[in-house]
XYZ file of C-alpha atoms in Angstrom:
694
model
C -34.759 -21.162 -52.443
C -32.275 -18.615 -53.794
C -30.069 -16.444 -51.603
C -31.851 -13.302 -52.839
C -35.130 -14.533 -51.379
C -33.410 -15.193 -48.016
C -32.161 -11.595 -47.765
C -34.668 -9.303 -49.451
C -34.089 -5.557 -49.753
C -36.648 -3.741 -47.606
C -35.735 -0.134 -48.399
C -32.980 1.853 -50.035
C -31.753 5.004 -48.293
C -29.511 7.601 -49.893
C -26.572 8.622 -47.660
C -25.018 12.083 -47.967
C -21.869 13.471 -46.406
C -22.262 17.014 -45.062
C -19.044 18.964 -44.518
C -20.237 22.440 -43.605
C -19.696 21.824 -39.871
C -17.018 19.124 -40.165
C -14.364 21.192 -38.342
C -16.741 22.804 -35.820
C -19.156 20.098 -34.669
C -18.711 18.876 -31.084
C -20.714 16.316 -29.137
C -21.289 17.322 -25.487
C -21.890 14.611 -22.895
C -23.028 15.192 -19.300
C -22.044 11.979 -17.431
C -23.067 13.201 -13.964
C -26.769 13.342 -14.909
C -29.141 10.975 -16.712
C -30.457 12.024 -20.110
C -33.906 12.832 -18.692
C -32.473 15.483 -16.304
C -31.467 18.280 -18.649
C -29.973 21.603 -17.623
C -32.999 23.799 -18.385
C -31.454 26.942 -16.928
C -29.930 30.076 -18.359
C -26.502 29.661 -19.962
C -24.554 32.746 -18.907
C -21.338 32.388 -20.898
C -19.171 29.955 -22.845
C -15.551 29.861 -24.036
C -13.273 27.393 -25.827
C -9.615 26.640 -26.434
C -9.739 25.173 -29.977
C -6.325 23.491 -30.014
C -6.914 21.689 -26.744
C -10.649 21.201 -27.419
C -11.341 22.499 -23.920
C -14.717 24.139 -23.207
C -16.067 25.961 -20.156
C -19.752 26.850 -19.786
C -21.318 28.907 -17.001
C -24.864 27.913 -16.010
C -27.185 29.746 -13.650
C -28.408 28.106 -10.442
C -32.063 28.451 -9.495
C -31.642 30.123 -6.104
C -35.439 30.302 -5.675
C -35.825 26.528 -5.797
C -37.095 24.892 -2.577
C -34.076 22.550 -2.795
C -31.600 25.450 -2.644
C -30.032 26.253 0.739
C -29.609 30.013 0.787
C -27.399 30.128 3.865
C -24.918 27.707 2.292
C -24.908 29.742 -0.928
C -24.133 32.925 0.978
C -21.396 31.201 2.977
C -19.680 29.888 -0.175
C -19.826 33.326 -1.820
C -18.344 34.895 1.325
C -15.501 32.340 1.422
C -14.698 32.914 -2.264
C -14.996 36.689 -2.598
C -14.737 37.939 0.956
C -16.567 41.044 2.118
C -15.264 43.375 -0.604
C -17.309 44.373 -3.645
C -15.222 44.277 -6.813
C -15.860 43.638 -10.491
C -13.552 40.617 -10.395
C -15.696 38.849 -7.781
C -16.937 35.422 -8.776
C -20.386 35.958 -7.296
C -21.446 39.592 -7.708
C -24.792 39.039 -5.910
C -23.070 37.748 -2.727
C -24.812 34.435 -3.403
C -23.673 31.328 -5.223
C -26.035 31.699 -8.160
C -24.010 30.032 -10.930
C -21.779 27.055 -11.584
C -19.091 26.321 -14.157
C -18.841 23.169 -16.275
C -15.410 22.190 -17.583
C -14.763 19.636 -20.325
C -12.364 16.769 -20.904
C -11.902 14.787 -24.109
C -13.807 11.506 -24.122
C -11.625 10.259 -26.997
C -8.807 11.677 -29.072
C -9.732 9.796 -32.275
C -13.154 10.827 -33.605
C -12.668 9.550 -37.154
C -15.218 6.767 -36.540
C -17.953 9.035 -35.196
C -20.483 11.218 -36.999
C -23.784 13.004 -36.330
C -26.667 11.727 -38.481
C -29.916 13.431 -39.503
C -32.662 11.497 -41.304
C -35.088 13.512 -43.412
C -37.364 12.558 -46.330
C -35.715 9.198 -46.905
C -32.208 10.672 -46.869
C -29.474 10.152 -44.262
C -27.056 13.071 -43.834
C -23.804 12.442 -41.945
C -21.501 15.109 -40.483
C -18.127 14.001 -39.050
C -17.566 14.976 -35.417
C -14.606 17.198 -34.641
C -14.558 16.287 -30.941
C -16.438 14.454 -28.184
C -16.319 16.272 -24.841
C -17.599 15.341 -21.395
C -18.678 18.270 -19.207
C -18.561 18.024 -15.444
C -19.007 20.627 -12.689
C -15.808 22.561 -11.956
C -14.868 23.384 -8.371
C -12.230 26.017 -9.106
C -14.044 28.394 -6.761
C -12.893 26.217 -3.851
C -9.269 26.869 -4.849
C -10.012 30.576 -4.810
C -11.568 30.243 -1.349
C -8.473 28.417 -0.091
C -6.164 31.103 -1.448
C -8.293 33.795 0.246
C -8.109 31.859 3.504
C -4.323 31.563 3.277
C -4.012 35.274 2.534
C -6.070 36.123 5.613
C -3.978 33.809 7.790
C -0.752 35.327 6.470
C -2.086 38.815 7.184
C -3.038 37.845 10.732
C 0.346 36.274 11.400
C 2.183 39.283 10.047
C 0.290 41.653 12.355
C 0.382 45.411 12.117
C 3.525 46.581 10.394
C 5.350 49.731 11.257
C 4.391 53.020 9.633
C 7.711 53.588 7.943
C 7.580 50.748 5.428
C 8.377 53.001 2.526
C 12.103 52.658 3.029
C 13.180 49.144 2.185
C 16.316 47.454 3.381
C 19.224 47.307 0.963
C 19.799 43.724 -0.134
C 22.781 42.247 -1.874
C 22.007 40.804 -5.311
C 23.958 37.802 -6.581
C 24.161 37.466 -10.380
C 24.354 33.943 -11.749
C 24.790 32.816 -15.334
C 23.011 29.607 -16.306
C 24.837 26.962 -18.296
C 23.704 26.274 -21.868
C 20.938 23.673 -21.902
C 21.831 20.323 -23.480
C 19.561 18.633 -25.989
C 18.757 15.810 -23.561
C 17.846 18.251 -20.796
C 15.672 20.239 -23.199
C 13.772 17.085 -24.207
C 13.167 16.187 -20.550
C 11.926 19.712 -19.873
C 9.590 19.654 -22.874
C 8.114 16.314 -21.799
C 7.606 17.361 -18.179
C 4.153 17.858 -16.715
C 4.952 21.417 -15.649
C 5.921 22.407 -19.208
C 2.743 20.869 -20.661
C 0.588 22.676 -18.103
C 2.303 25.949 -18.932
C 1.829 25.302 -22.659
C -1.877 24.648 -22.178
C -2.278 27.775 -20.066
C -0.701 29.914 -22.780
C -3.461 29.191 -25.329
C -5.987 32.036 -25.119
C -9.696 31.490 -24.509
C -12.106 32.237 -27.371
C -15.367 33.593 -25.980
C -18.576 32.288 -27.564
C -22.237 33.279 -27.718
C -24.734 30.695 -26.524
C -28.053 30.271 -28.346
C -30.851 28.153 -26.944
C -32.413 25.129 -28.581
C -35.429 27.031 -29.911
C -33.540 30.145 -30.976
C -33.754 31.148 -34.658
C -29.949 31.191 -34.937
C -29.789 27.607 -33.678
C -32.365 26.565 -36.250
C -30.287 28.265 -38.944
C -27.115 26.448 -37.852
C -28.913 23.095 -37.812
C -29.514 23.447 -41.541
C -25.789 22.994 -42.064
C -26.189 19.387 -40.878
C -27.746 18.626 -44.250
C -25.684 18.222 -47.371
C -25.983 21.378 -49.455
C -25.428 19.583 -52.757
C -27.378 16.361 -53.218
C -26.133 15.681 -56.720
C -24.073 12.560 -57.355
C -21.126 14.524 -58.730
C -20.603 16.431 -55.523
C -20.735 13.262 -53.302
C -17.922 11.363 -54.969
C -16.606 10.223 -51.590
C -19.694 8.044 -51.131
C -19.692 6.738 -54.707
C -17.289 3.825 -54.840
C -16.867 0.775 -56.988
C -17.816 -2.589 -55.480
C -14.151 -3.553 -54.961
C -13.307 -0.236 -53.308
C -16.395 -0.467 -51.095
C -15.457 -4.003 -50.065
C -11.911 -2.856 -49.244
C -13.350 -0.107 -47.058
C -15.608 -2.584 -45.237
C -12.856 -5.189 -44.802
C -9.475 -3.432 -44.908
C -6.355 -5.571 -45.140
C -4.761 -6.417 -41.779
C -2.337 -3.705 -40.776
C -0.389 -3.653 -37.544
C -1.771 -0.753 -35.593
C 0.716 1.479 -33.883
C -0.446 2.127 -30.359
C 0.910 5.071 -28.466
C 3.210 3.786 -25.773
C 2.280 4.909 -22.284
C 4.524 7.572 -20.866
C 6.590 5.824 -18.169
C 9.844 6.659 -16.418
C 12.958 5.524 -18.229
C 13.571 2.698 -15.743
C 10.002 1.303 -15.846
C 8.894 -1.313 -18.374
C 5.404 -2.767 -18.538
C 4.843 -6.529 -18.780
C 3.337 -6.112 -22.250
C 6.434 -4.260 -23.468
C 8.713 -6.753 -21.716
C 7.160 -9.791 -23.375
C 7.414 -8.169 -26.803
C 11.237 -8.241 -26.514
C 13.435 -11.203 -27.519
C 14.014 -13.765 -24.793
C 17.601 -12.673 -24.148
C 16.593 -9.040 -23.758
C 13.740 -10.038 -21.434
C 16.123 -11.894 -19.112
C 18.690 -9.104 -19.269
C 16.105 -6.402 -18.473
C 14.625 -8.360 -15.549
C 18.012 -9.080 -13.993
C 19.169 -5.452 -14.345
C 16.069 -4.301 -12.480
C 15.910 -7.025 -9.806
C 19.648 -7.885 -9.546
C 19.031 -11.047 -7.443
C 16.374 -13.609 -8.356
C 15.642 -17.342 -8.015
C 15.199 -19.217 -11.284
C 11.575 -20.107 -10.441
C 10.679 -16.421 -10.044
C 12.375 -15.594 -13.338
C 10.250 -18.181 -15.154
C 7.075 -16.730 -13.619
C 7.803 -13.319 -15.187
C 8.254 -14.748 -18.676
C 5.466 -15.773 -21.037
C 3.747 -19.096 -20.242
C 5.253 -21.979 -22.190
C 8.771 -20.491 -22.386
C 11.432 -23.197 -22.714
C 13.437 -23.411 -19.488
C 16.529 -24.665 -21.344
C 16.581 -21.527 -23.499
C 16.145 -19.392 -20.380
C 19.098 -21.169 -18.731
C 21.272 -20.371 -21.748
C 20.260 -16.702 -21.564
C 20.597 -16.304 -17.801
C 24.173 -17.632 -17.788
C 25.182 -14.825 -20.168
C 24.054 -12.033 -17.818
C 24.172 -13.514 -14.290
C 26.199 -15.744 -11.942
C 24.963 -18.449 -9.585
C 25.306 -17.533 -5.885
C 23.825 -19.900 -3.266
C 21.458 -21.356 -5.871
C 20.165 -17.905 -6.908
C 21.113 -15.778 -9.903
C 22.907 -12.444 -9.388
C 23.433 -9.946 -12.223
C 27.008 -9.865 -13.547
C 29.107 -6.848 -12.666
C 30.084 -6.044 -16.265
C 26.374 -5.985 -17.217
C 25.520 -3.639 -14.359
C 28.589 -1.431 -14.941
C 29.280 -1.410 -18.705
C 32.602 -0.320 -20.165
C 33.441 3.412 -20.159
C 30.919 4.069 -17.370
C 31.693 5.165 -13.827
C 30.271 5.170 -10.308
C 27.383 7.611 -9.738
C 28.673 8.180 -6.197
C 32.437 8.626 -6.527
C 33.261 8.546 -10.255
C 35.370 5.363 -9.944
C 35.798 3.666 -13.374
C 33.627 0.677 -14.229
C 36.591 -1.734 -14.381
C 37.503 -1.055 -10.742
C 33.845 -1.297 -9.677
C 33.467 -4.692 -11.370
C 36.485 -6.100 -9.511
C 35.136 -4.916 -6.156
C 31.634 -6.203 -6.808
C 32.952 -9.575 -8.030
C 34.794 -9.930 -4.731
C 31.555 -9.308 -2.791
C 29.700 -11.873 -4.936
C 32.486 -14.404 -4.448
C 32.410 -13.885 -0.670
C 28.695 -14.760 -0.663
C 29.452 -17.984 -2.534
C 31.663 -18.946 0.427
C 29.689 -17.614 3.403
C 26.143 -16.666 4.336
C 27.286 -13.570 6.283
C 29.764 -10.915 5.161
C 31.190 -7.953 7.082
C 31.286 -4.703 5.134
C 34.346 -3.478 7.013
C 36.319 -6.539 5.926
C 35.193 -6.104 2.311
C 36.135 -2.409 2.290
C 39.590 -3.249 3.635
C 40.208 -5.559 0.671
C 38.612 -3.726 -2.279
C 39.726 -0.229 -1.069
C 36.747 1.540 -2.651
C 34.746 4.499 -1.288
C 32.185 3.520 1.401
C 29.254 4.590 -0.818
C 30.222 2.126 -3.544
C 30.789 -0.733 -1.082
C 27.411 -0.072 0.525
C 25.816 -0.058 -2.935
C 27.339 -3.495 -3.648
C 26.039 -4.893 -0.359
C 22.528 -3.475 -0.712
C 22.143 -5.022 -4.165
C 22.469 -8.598 -2.900
C 22.144 -8.619 0.908
C 20.436 -7.121 3.935
C 22.040 -5.879 7.128
C 21.433 -7.635 10.442
C 22.188 -6.063 13.801
C 25.395 -7.434 15.343
C 25.687 -10.012 12.551
C 26.809 -8.161 9.430
C 25.244 -8.497 5.977
C 23.204 -11.606 5.120
C 22.587 -12.764 1.547
C 19.227 -11.506 0.329
C 17.602 -14.858 -0.552
C 17.657 -18.293 1.100
C 19.837 -21.021 -0.379
C 18.055 -22.622 -3.359
C 19.149 -26.227 -3.090
C 16.342 -27.478 -5.340
C 17.766 -25.669 -8.378
C 21.222 -27.129 -7.752
C 19.772 -30.656 -7.468
C 17.666 -30.183 -10.596
C 20.461 -28.662 -12.704
C 23.789 -30.125 -11.490
C 25.478 -29.457 -14.850
C 24.725 -25.728 -14.602
C 25.912 -25.660 -10.975
C 29.170 -27.403 -11.939
C 29.780 -24.975 -14.812
C 29.188 -22.017 -12.534
C 31.553 -23.498 -9.945
C 34.320 -23.661 -12.554
C 33.665 -20.022 -13.483
C 33.924 -18.990 -9.856
C 37.242 -20.857 -9.559
C 38.603 -18.725 -12.400
C 37.249 -15.518 -10.811
C 38.821 -16.541 -7.494
C 42.229 -16.946 -9.108
C 41.880 -13.529 -10.738
C 40.868 -11.891 -7.440
C 43.893 -13.447 -5.676
C 46.216 -11.715 -8.134
C 44.409 -8.372 -8.212
C 43.996 -7.939 -4.435
C 47.145 -9.943 -3.528
C 45.307 -12.287 -1.203
C 46.812 -15.292 0.487
C 45.326 -18.773 0.473
C 44.193 -18.308 4.078
C 42.272 -15.166 3.116
C 40.458 -17.025 0.352
C 39.395 -19.921 2.597
C 35.845 -19.665 4.015
C 35.699 -18.888 7.719
C 34.153 -21.716 9.690
C 33.341 -21.622 13.382
C 35.287 -24.623 14.718
C 34.775 -25.533 18.396
C 37.746 -25.479 20.749
C 39.257 -28.844 21.756
C 37.262 -30.407 24.517
C 34.240 -28.123 24.057
C 30.847 -29.077 22.661
C 28.531 -26.821 20.637
C 25.067 -26.902 22.255
C 21.962 -25.313 20.769
C 19.615 -23.006 22.691
C 16.849 -25.614 22.869
C 19.242 -28.165 24.357
C 20.318 -25.642 27.005
C 16.690 -24.993 27.992
C 15.926 -28.735 28.158
C 19.010 -29.361 30.291
C 18.061 -26.534 32.666
C 14.556 -27.959 33.134
C 15.998 -31.412 33.905
C 18.295 -29.875 36.519
C 15.336 -28.104 38.119
C 13.354 -31.349 38.368
C 16.367 -33.212 39.830
C 16.993 -30.515 42.451
C 13.299 -30.077 43.282
C 13.348 -32.532 46.179
C 16.388 -30.844 47.726
C 14.823 -27.419 47.386
C 11.522 -28.701 48.825
C 13.298 -30.012 51.952
C 15.067 -26.683 52.421
C 11.729 -24.880 52.104
C 10.109 -27.150 54.726
C 12.995 -26.531 57.123
C 12.524 -22.774 56.729
C 8.788 -23.129 57.422
C 9.464 -25.180 60.604
C 11.953 -22.572 61.804
C 9.443 -19.787 61.229
C 6.684 -21.744 62.979
C 8.926 -22.250 66.008
C 9.628 -18.519 66.144
C 5.928 -17.719 65.961
C 4.760 -20.568 68.205
C 3.712 -18.235 71.002
C 1.528 -16.160 68.687
C -2.133 -17.155 68.473
C -4.646 -15.969 65.925
C -8.087 -15.172 67.264
C -10.822 -16.895 65.214
C -14.100 -15.024 65.039
C -17.290 -17.114 64.924
C -19.204 -17.159 61.636
C -22.374 -15.123 61.435
C -25.699 -16.679 60.503
C -25.537 -15.610 56.845
C -21.881 -16.459 56.153
C -20.428 -19.664 54.820
C -16.848 -20.849 55.130
C -14.790 -20.071 51.981
C -13.684 -23.116 50.041
C -9.902 -22.912 49.663
C -9.382 -26.330 48.146
C -7.227 -26.485 45.027
C -9.785 -28.550 43.087
C -12.355 -25.763 43.118
C -9.900 -23.294 41.672
C -8.836 -25.763 39.007
C -12.414 -26.458 37.961
C -13.161 -22.771 37.679
C -10.095 -22.226 35.560
C -10.947 -25.172 33.293
C -14.476 -23.884 32.720
C -13.080 -20.493 31.702
C -10.814 -22.003 29.109
C -7.578 -22.238 31.152
C -5.440 -25.232 30.325
C -3.659 -27.143 33.070
C -1.048 -29.039 31.050
C 2.596 -29.213 31.987
C 3.561 -26.642 29.384
C 1.639 -23.996 31.296
C 4.271 -24.142 34.021
C 6.804 -22.429 31.728
C 7.690 -19.019 33.023
C 7.045 -15.823 31.101
C 10.349 -14.353 32.240
C 12.448 -17.485 32.671
C 12.159 -21.014 34.172
C 10.513 -21.181 37.606
C 10.138 -23.749 40.323
C 6.835 -25.660 40.556
C 4.684 -24.233 43.355
C 1.673 -25.927 44.865
C -0.433 -22.798 45.338
C 1.200 -19.851 43.555
C -0.902 -16.776 44.225
C -0.609 -13.648 42.070
C 0.941 -10.639 43.743
C -0.800 -7.281 43.930
C 1.704 -5.832 41.446
C 0.766 -8.518 38.918
C -2.958 -7.900 39.454
C -2.481 -4.155 38.992
C -0.504 -4.683 35.796
C -3.112 -7.034 34.279
C -5.990 -4.762 35.256
C -4.375 -1.626 33.807
C -3.240 -3.316 30.588
C -6.724 -4.699 29.831
C -8.391 -1.383 30.617
C -6.111 0.105 27.986
C -6.230 -2.600 25.268
C -9.516 -4.450 26.106
C -8.580 -7.502 23.942
C -5.207 -9.295 24.005
C -3.844 -12.636 22.880
C -1.637 -14.546 25.303
C 1.452 -13.925 23.145
C 0.793 -10.169 23.063
C 0.124 -10.133 26.826
C 3.440 -11.867 27.466
C 5.226 -9.383 25.225
C 3.724 -6.427 27.099
C 4.576 -8.068 30.426
C 8.217 -8.493 29.400
C 8.330 -4.825 28.371
C 6.931 -3.942 31.798
C 9.607 -6.048 33.495
C 12.317 -4.269 31.507
C 11.189 -0.955 32.995
C 11.380 -2.214 36.612
C 14.493 -1.865 38.802
C 16.648 -4.979 39.366
C 15.525 -7.253 42.179
C 11.832 -6.429 41.906
C 9.405 -9.095 43.149
C 7.930 -9.608 39.673
C 11.284 -10.936 38.446
C 10.604 -14.190 40.288
C 9.329 -16.700 37.744
C 5.770 -15.956 36.603
C 4.372 -18.974 34.752
C 1.936 -18.784 31.863
C -0.660 -20.494 34.034
C -0.300 -17.944 36.840
C -0.538 -15.118 34.319
C -3.740 -16.582 32.829
C -5.259 -17.147 36.285
C -4.567 -13.503 37.125
C -6.263 -12.417 33.892
C -9.361 -14.487 34.640
C -9.504 -13.106 38.188
C -9.371 -9.506 36.855
C -12.913 -9.509 35.413
C -11.650 -10.851 32.087
C -12.723 -13.846 30.080
C -11.172 -16.086 27.466
C -12.864 -15.706 24.087
C -12.877 -19.010 22.204
C -12.501 -17.572 18.705
C -13.204 -20.216 15.999
C -9.977 -19.865 14.027
C -10.127 -21.332 10.491
C -8.448 -24.734 9.985
C -5.821 -23.243 7.669
C -4.815 -20.595 10.227
C -1.088 -20.302 10.921
C -1.606 -18.838 14.406
C 0.378 -20.460 17.191
C -1.164 -21.785 20.398
C -0.480 -18.593 22.379
C -1.916 -16.516 19.530
C -5.154 -18.497 19.578
C -5.705 -17.836 23.292
C -7.665 -14.580 23.252
C -8.627 -12.762 26.470
C -10.955 -9.765 26.744
C -12.133 -7.412 29.475
C -15.609 -8.719 30.362
C -16.658 -6.280 33.090
C -15.347 -2.749 33.376
C -18.140 -1.305 35.484
C -19.488 1.171 32.960
C -22.603 1.304 30.775
C -20.697 -0.235 27.868
C -20.251 -3.658 29.487
C -23.401 -5.135 27.912
C -22.474 -3.846 24.451
C -18.946 -5.210 24.792
C -20.162 -8.599 26.008
C -22.577 -8.917 23.077
C -19.740 -8.102 20.665
C -17.483 -10.721 22.250
C -20.257 -13.321 22.071
C -20.529 -12.643 18.343
C -16.828 -13.421 17.945
C -17.225 -16.666 19.881
C -19.246 -17.893 16.890
C -17.491 -16.090 14.036
C -13.823 -15.591 13.234
C -14.626 -12.422 11.288
C -17.818 -10.416 10.796
C -19.094 -7.419 8.863
C -19.973 -4.127 10.476
C -23.636 -4.288 9.499
C -23.998 -7.643 11.306
C -22.615 -6.151 14.536
C -24.844 -3.101 14.176
C -27.894 -5.296 13.552
C -27.222 -7.413 16.659
C -26.754 -4.336 18.838
C -29.929 -2.708 17.496
C -31.873 -5.932 18.002
C -30.692 -6.206 21.593
C -30.666 -2.570 22.739
C -32.971 -0.840 20.255
C -32.211 2.449 18.536
C -30.237 3.777 21.506
C -27.004 2.503 19.899
C -25.582 5.423 17.901
C -22.870 5.394 15.255
C -20.483 6.961 17.767
C -21.099 4.112 20.208
C -20.478 1.513 17.503
C -17.280 3.238 16.383
C -16.013 3.357 19.962
C -16.822 -0.319 20.507
C -15.053 -1.418 17.330
C -12.041 0.775 18.084
C -11.674 -0.745 21.560
C -11.941 -4.413 20.629
C -11.496 -4.917 16.884
C -9.401 -4.189 13.819
C -10.585 -3.904 10.215
C -8.962 -5.705 7.299
C -10.378 -6.161 3.797
C -13.844 -4.900 4.717
C -14.180 -7.394 7.613
C -13.767 -6.890 11.369
C -11.584 -9.151 13.557
C -10.792 -9.238 17.251
C -7.445 -7.613 18.030
C -4.520 -9.937 17.484
C -6.442 -12.553 15.466
C -5.610 -11.234 11.980
C -2.737 -13.229 10.506
C -0.365 -11.193 8.318
């Protein structure tokens, strides 16, 4: 079967190009309404700014519609125009009876779009001059705000005196502006304020609106048809086969896209990756200043050769503690100067090289010591330090990134080459700043003869061992004190009242208390004996003091849900506010603190943390106020039971559970209060306080 039989011609249609309305035809789109909901109301006025292709149309509002709220319409008109009656009022009828539609351009290039009309087997095309989207304008709200501000200003000013005609004499200072440079003029022309002013200067051209069925509209629609249907007049649509094929399949041409307007120091990833590899590395390092090699590779295009990147990075950066820091001569090129003090670039490079070299020797650097050597203004020294380090209280300035030992192990040749370069820079710095060999040696904290450096953990372990060793001695001293007190009070007898018929003796055995604590989620391991505010002696029956009970009760009535770590933090803050020698300063163990919480009408919430959670043990112990004595206890308990089964939940699930349990009595205000007391929101999900891991 031939190819002609596979693709038969069904019909031939003549296509004509109409140009009568080519420079005046606009397509209006109304994106806020579907096509079936047309604006079948009176069009009051229309105007256009032709250069900007900006259109505004005023449409009437059917104030007699049952869906129209008359009181709201009157209130809006009152806010906009006030109580005065003027010709310039927006709403002359004291009622919001019209609305304004303002346009924006849907696209700036309409060369591919045309309006088509098919009639009597002929297709007539008219190119579109613009495609505009019309949306309701709320400029009347701005006018209402300005009226409101004017009224407030008038009220604040109060009644002025009657003799305002005579004004005070004021001194006038005459200033002459400097001539504007070409660079400043270009910045001013490209500014948003200048563009807005330019757009506002174009005058509005007022138009007459004609309805769809108006005779003038019908007359204008005739211009959509080509006036001359002869072949001679439509030469643009008569092409040779080769020309027609070239129009259908044009040769590949690199399209020039308009670059987005960005600040001078901002470069998009697409623009960055279009640069040569050396320029990419240079641009990244100038912006970041300090970067590990792995991070640098992540910014470059996938598949970039790491060897080529290493060659490029060594031209613009130096290796400091396994990380790359931008070279000083790249950051401060020749013939430039400091933006703070005007110091020449050569002097800045020497000072910054000294700071970089110091960080190759030590992790911490003191700014005062650096300033004493480089003798530069404090602003420049601070700028050097902030580029590659962060300040730590009572420690000085620490290098910004951790030591990257993996890069040094992976590329020992590069590390050795950089070490040789730093040796040369060190020799140069010795001559420039006249430093001695002792000044160039790294400072190391060497212990004094006969002393031993002990870490904090070893000190704590040693202290606990001493406590256990001295426990027996302390216990004997305590028993002796008890015997002495019992001898002093031997003559005192306590009268024991008989039990009534309905009373039972209270069980004071330690096992009962331990079982109760275990059921409520309280652990009884040895680690729970550690004190919140320091090591404490083991006590057989440590009872919480009234001050501790009051603190726990008040803190849970304020926060409702707390993790053990947060509770300990708040307790330490409370201790810091107490005077020295207070009873709470005696060691309060974690176990005693948890027992006090459980005795204060609170309960441990066993939140099912995910397996990959990084929360520590104290952060996974969550306590919540179970009974407060108000009508919200049942709602709060239901919420906490939900979190015993779920680590995080959505709001609609909580609302559904509350409605299922308590009916429609649970309002939105109640739910908001409940969530505010016990939960936090993150990423559209709700968590108990303290359980969200940053």
